[in-house]
PDB file of C-alpha atoms in Angstrom:
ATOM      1  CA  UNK A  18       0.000   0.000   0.000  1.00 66.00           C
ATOM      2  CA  UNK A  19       3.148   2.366   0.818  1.00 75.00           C
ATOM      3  CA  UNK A  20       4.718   1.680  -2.878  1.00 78.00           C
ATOM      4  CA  UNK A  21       0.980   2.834  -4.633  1.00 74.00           C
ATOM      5  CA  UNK A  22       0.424   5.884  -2.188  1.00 75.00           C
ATOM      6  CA  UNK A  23       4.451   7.185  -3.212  1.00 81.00           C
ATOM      7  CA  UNK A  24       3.674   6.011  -7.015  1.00 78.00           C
ATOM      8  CA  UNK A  25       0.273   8.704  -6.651  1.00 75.00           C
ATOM      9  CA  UNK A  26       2.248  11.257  -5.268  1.00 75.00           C
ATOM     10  CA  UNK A  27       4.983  11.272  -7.794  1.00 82.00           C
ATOM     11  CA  UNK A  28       2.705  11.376 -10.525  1.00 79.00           C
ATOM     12  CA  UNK A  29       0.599  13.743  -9.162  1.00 75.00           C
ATOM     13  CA  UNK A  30       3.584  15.711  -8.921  1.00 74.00           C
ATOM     14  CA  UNK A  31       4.751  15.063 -11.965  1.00 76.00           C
ATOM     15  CA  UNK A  32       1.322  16.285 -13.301  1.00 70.00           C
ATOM     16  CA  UNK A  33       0.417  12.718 -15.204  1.00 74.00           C
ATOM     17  CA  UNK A  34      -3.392  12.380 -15.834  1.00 88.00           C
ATOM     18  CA  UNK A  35      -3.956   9.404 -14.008  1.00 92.00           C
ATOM     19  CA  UNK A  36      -6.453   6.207 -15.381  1.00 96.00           C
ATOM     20  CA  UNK A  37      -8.384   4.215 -13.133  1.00 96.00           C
ATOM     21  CA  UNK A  38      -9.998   0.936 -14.489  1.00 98.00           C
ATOM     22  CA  UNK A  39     -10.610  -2.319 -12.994  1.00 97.00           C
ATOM     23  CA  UNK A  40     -11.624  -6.166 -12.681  1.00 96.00           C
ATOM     24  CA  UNK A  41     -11.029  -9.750 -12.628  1.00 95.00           C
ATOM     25  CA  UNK A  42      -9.726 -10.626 -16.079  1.00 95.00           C
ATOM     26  CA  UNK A  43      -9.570 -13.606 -15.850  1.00 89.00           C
ATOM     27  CA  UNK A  44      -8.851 -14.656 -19.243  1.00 87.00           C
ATOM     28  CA  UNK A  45      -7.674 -11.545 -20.660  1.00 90.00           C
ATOM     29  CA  UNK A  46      -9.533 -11.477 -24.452  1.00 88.00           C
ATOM     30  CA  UNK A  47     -10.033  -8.934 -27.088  1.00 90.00           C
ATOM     31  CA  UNK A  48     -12.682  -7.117 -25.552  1.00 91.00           C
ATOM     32  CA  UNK A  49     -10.699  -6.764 -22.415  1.00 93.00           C
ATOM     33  CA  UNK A  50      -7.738  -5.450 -24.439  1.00 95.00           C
ATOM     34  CA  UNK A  51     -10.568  -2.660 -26.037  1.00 95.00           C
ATOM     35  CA  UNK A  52     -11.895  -1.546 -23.061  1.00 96.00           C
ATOM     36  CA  UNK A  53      -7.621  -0.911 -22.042  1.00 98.00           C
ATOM     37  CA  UNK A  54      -7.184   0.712 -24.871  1.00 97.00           C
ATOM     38  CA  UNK A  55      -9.718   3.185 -24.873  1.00 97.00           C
ATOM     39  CA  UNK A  56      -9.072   3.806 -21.307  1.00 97.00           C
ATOM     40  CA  UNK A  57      -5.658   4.613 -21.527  1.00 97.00           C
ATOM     41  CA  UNK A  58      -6.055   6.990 -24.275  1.00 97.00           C
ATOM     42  CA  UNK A  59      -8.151   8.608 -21.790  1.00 96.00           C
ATOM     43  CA  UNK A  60      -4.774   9.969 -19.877  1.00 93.00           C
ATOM     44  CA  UNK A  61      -1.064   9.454 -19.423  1.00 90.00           C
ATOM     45  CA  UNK A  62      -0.940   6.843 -16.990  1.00 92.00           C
ATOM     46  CA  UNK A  63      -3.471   3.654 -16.927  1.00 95.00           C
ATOM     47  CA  UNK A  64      -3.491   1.830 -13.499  1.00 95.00           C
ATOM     48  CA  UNK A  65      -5.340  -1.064 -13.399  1.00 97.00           C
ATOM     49  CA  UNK A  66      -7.206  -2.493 -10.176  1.00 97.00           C
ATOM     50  CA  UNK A  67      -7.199  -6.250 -10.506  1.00 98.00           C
ATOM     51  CA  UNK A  68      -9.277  -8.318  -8.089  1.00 97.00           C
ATOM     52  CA  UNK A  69      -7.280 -10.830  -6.064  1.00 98.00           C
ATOM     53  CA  UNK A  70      -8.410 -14.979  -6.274  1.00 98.00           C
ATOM     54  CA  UNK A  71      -9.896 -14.534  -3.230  1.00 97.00           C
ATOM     55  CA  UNK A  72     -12.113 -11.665  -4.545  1.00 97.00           C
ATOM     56  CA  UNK A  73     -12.805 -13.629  -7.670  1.00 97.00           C
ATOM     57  CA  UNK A  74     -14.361 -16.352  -5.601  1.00 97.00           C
ATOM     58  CA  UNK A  75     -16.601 -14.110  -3.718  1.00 96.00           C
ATOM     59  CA  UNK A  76     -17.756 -12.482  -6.946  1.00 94.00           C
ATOM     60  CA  UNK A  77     -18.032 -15.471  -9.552  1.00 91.00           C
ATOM     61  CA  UNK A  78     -18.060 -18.581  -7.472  1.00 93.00           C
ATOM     62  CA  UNK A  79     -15.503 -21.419  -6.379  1.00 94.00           C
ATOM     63  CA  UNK A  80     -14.666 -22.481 -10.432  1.00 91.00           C
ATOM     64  CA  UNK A  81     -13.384 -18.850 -10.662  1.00 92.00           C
ATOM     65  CA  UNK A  82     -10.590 -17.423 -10.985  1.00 95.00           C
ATOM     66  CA  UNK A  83      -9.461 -19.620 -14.304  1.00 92.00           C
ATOM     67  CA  UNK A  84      -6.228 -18.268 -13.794  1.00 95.00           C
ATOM     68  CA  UNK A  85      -3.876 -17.475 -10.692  1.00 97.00           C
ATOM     69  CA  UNK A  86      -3.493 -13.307  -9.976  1.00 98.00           C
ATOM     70  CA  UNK A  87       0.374 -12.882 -10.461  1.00 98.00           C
ATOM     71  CA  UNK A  88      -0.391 -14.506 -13.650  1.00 97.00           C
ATOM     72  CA  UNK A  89      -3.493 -12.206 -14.641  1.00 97.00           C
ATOM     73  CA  UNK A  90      -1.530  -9.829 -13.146  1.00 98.00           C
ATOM     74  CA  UNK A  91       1.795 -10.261 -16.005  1.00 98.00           C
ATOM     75  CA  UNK A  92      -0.817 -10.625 -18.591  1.00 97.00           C
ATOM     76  CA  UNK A  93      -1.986  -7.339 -17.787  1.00 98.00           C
ATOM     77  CA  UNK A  94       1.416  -5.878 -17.672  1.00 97.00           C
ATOM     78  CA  UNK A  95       2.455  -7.009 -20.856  1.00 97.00           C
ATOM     79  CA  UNK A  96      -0.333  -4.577 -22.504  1.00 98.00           C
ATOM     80  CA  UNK A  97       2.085  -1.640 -23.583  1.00 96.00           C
ATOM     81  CA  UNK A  98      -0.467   0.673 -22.099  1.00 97.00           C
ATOM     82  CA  UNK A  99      -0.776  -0.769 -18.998  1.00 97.00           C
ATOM     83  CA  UNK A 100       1.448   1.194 -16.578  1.00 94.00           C
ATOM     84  CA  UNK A 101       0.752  -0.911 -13.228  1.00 93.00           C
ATOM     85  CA  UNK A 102      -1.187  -3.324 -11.483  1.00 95.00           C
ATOM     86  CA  UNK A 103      -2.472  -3.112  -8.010  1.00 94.00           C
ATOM     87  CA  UNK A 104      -4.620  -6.426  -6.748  1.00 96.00           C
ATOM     88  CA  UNK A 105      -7.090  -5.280  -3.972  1.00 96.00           C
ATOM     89  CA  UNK A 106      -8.306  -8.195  -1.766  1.00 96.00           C
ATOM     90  CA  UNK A 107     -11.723  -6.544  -1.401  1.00 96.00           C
ATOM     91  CA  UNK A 108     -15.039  -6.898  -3.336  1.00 94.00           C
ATOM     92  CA  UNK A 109     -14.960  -3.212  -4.922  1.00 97.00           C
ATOM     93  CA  UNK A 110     -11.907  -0.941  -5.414  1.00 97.00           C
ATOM     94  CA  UNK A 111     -13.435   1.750  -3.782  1.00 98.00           C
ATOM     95  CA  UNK A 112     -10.212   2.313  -1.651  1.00 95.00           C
ATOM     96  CA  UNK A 113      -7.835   2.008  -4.117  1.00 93.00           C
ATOM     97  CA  UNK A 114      -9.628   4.350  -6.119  1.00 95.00           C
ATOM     98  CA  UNK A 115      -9.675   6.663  -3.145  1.00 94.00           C
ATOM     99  CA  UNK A 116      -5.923   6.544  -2.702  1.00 90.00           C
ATOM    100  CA  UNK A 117      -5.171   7.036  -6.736  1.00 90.00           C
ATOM    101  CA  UNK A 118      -7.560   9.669  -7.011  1.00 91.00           C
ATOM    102  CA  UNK A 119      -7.764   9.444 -10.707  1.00 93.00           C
ATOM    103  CA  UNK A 120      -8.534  12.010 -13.318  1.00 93.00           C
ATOM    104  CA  UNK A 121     -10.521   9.218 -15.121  1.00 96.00           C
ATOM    105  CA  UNK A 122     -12.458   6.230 -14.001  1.00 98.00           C
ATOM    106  CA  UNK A 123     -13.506   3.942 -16.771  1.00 97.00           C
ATOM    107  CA  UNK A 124     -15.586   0.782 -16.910  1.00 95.00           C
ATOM    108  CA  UNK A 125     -17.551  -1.257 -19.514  1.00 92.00           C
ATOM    109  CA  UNK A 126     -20.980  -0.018 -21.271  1.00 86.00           C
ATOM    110  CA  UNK A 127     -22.703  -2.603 -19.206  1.00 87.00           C
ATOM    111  CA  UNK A 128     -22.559  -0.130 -16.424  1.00 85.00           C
ATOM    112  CA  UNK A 129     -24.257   2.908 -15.868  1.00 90.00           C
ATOM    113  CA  UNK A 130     -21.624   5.623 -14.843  1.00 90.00           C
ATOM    114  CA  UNK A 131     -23.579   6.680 -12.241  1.00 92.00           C
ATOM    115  CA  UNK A 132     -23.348   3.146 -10.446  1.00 93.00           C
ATOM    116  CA  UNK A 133     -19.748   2.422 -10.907  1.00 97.00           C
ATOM    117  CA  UNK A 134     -17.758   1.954  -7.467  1.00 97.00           C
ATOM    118  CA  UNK A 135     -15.971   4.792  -6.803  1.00 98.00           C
ATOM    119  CA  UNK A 136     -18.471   7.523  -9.164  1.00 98.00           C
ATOM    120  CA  UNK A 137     -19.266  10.016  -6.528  1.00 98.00           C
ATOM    121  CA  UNK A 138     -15.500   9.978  -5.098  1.00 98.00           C
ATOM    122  CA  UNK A 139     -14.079  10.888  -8.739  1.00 97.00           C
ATOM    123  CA  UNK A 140     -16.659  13.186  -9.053  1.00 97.00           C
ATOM    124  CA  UNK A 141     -16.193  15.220  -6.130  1.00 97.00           C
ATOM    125  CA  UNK A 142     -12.239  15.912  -7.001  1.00 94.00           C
ATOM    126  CA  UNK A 143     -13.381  16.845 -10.303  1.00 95.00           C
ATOM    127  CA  UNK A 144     -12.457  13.668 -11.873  1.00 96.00           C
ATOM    128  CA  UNK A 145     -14.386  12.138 -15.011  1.00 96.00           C
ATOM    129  CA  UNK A 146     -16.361   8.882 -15.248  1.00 97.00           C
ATOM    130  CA  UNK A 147     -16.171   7.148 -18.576  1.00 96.00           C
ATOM    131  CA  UNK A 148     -18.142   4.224 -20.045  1.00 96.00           C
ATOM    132  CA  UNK A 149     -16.716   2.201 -22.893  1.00 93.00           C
ATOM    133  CA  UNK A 150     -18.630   0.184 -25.488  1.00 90.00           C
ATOM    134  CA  UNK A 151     -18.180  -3.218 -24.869  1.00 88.00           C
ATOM    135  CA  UNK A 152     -16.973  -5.062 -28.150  1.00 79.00           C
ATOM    136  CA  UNK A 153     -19.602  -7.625 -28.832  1.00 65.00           C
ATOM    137  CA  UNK A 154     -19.274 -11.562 -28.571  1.00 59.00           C
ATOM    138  CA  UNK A 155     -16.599 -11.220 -26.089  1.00 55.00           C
ATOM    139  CA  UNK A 156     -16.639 -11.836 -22.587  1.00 60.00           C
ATOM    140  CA  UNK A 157     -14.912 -14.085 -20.035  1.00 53.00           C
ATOM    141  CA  UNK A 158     -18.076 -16.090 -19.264  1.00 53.00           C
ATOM    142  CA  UNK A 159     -18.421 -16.659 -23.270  1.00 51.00           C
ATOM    143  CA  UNK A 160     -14.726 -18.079 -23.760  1.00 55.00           C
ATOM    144  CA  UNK A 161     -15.095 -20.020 -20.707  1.00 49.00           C
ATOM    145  CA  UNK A 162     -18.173 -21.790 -22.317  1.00 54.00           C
ATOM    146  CA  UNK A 163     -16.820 -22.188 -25.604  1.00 57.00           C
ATOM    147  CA  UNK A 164     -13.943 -24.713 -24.025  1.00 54.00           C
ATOM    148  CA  UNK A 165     -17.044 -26.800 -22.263  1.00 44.00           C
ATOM    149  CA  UNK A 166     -18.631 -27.081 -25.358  1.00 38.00           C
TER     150      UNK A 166
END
């Protein structure tokens, strides 16, 4: 928690617009990689809040995650746009987001912006909530099916 609270300060410091987005990905897939993309041409610097296995479980169920964190984790990392990873053990990444205090906060079109974790807080430091369009037939539940079949 020390190393992300001295990474916010430098690049608030350094003046970097900082990009907030989050989730499992659990098998990281083309419309994952879309949704990166778009946020991090948002701002300078794309975090990404990736839930730990134990906050995977708690959210999709005891098959889930498909994958181990560190390995989502270097998945993630080796998106050239992807500046870091933080895994938060909890079920939102509302205090992550509070710590980071973003300029943007972006999440898929299946949300409404004005229930995404952490919309208020970004709001009230005059921060920006995005939604991206989510790039159709794609989507960690569909892949995962398409091996059972």
């Amino acid at each position: 928690k020390r190393i992300l609270i001295e990474k916010c300060y430098d690049l608030r410091k350094k003046s970097h617009s900082v990009v907030f987005a989050n989730g499992c990905f659990d098998l990281l897939h083309k419309g994952h990689i879309d949704l990166l993309s778009a946020a991090a041409n948002l701002g300078e610097y794309l975090i990404v809040g990736l839930n730990s296995d134990s906050s995977v479980r708690r959210l999709k169920g005891p098959d889930r995650p498909i994958q181990k964190q560190e390995v989502r984790k270097k998945n993630l990392l080796k998106l050239e746009f992807v500046k870091d990873v933080f895994i938060f053990d909890e079920d939102t990444p509302l205090n992550l987001i509070n710590i980071l205090k973003p300029k943007f906060l972006v999440k898929g079109g299946d949300y409404k912006s004005e229930e995404i974790v952490g919309y208020k807080e970004v709001r009230s430091w005059g921060g920006v909530v995005k939604t991206v369009k989510l790039t159709p037939g794609f989507s960690t539940t569909i892949s995962i099916n398409k091996k059972r079949l």
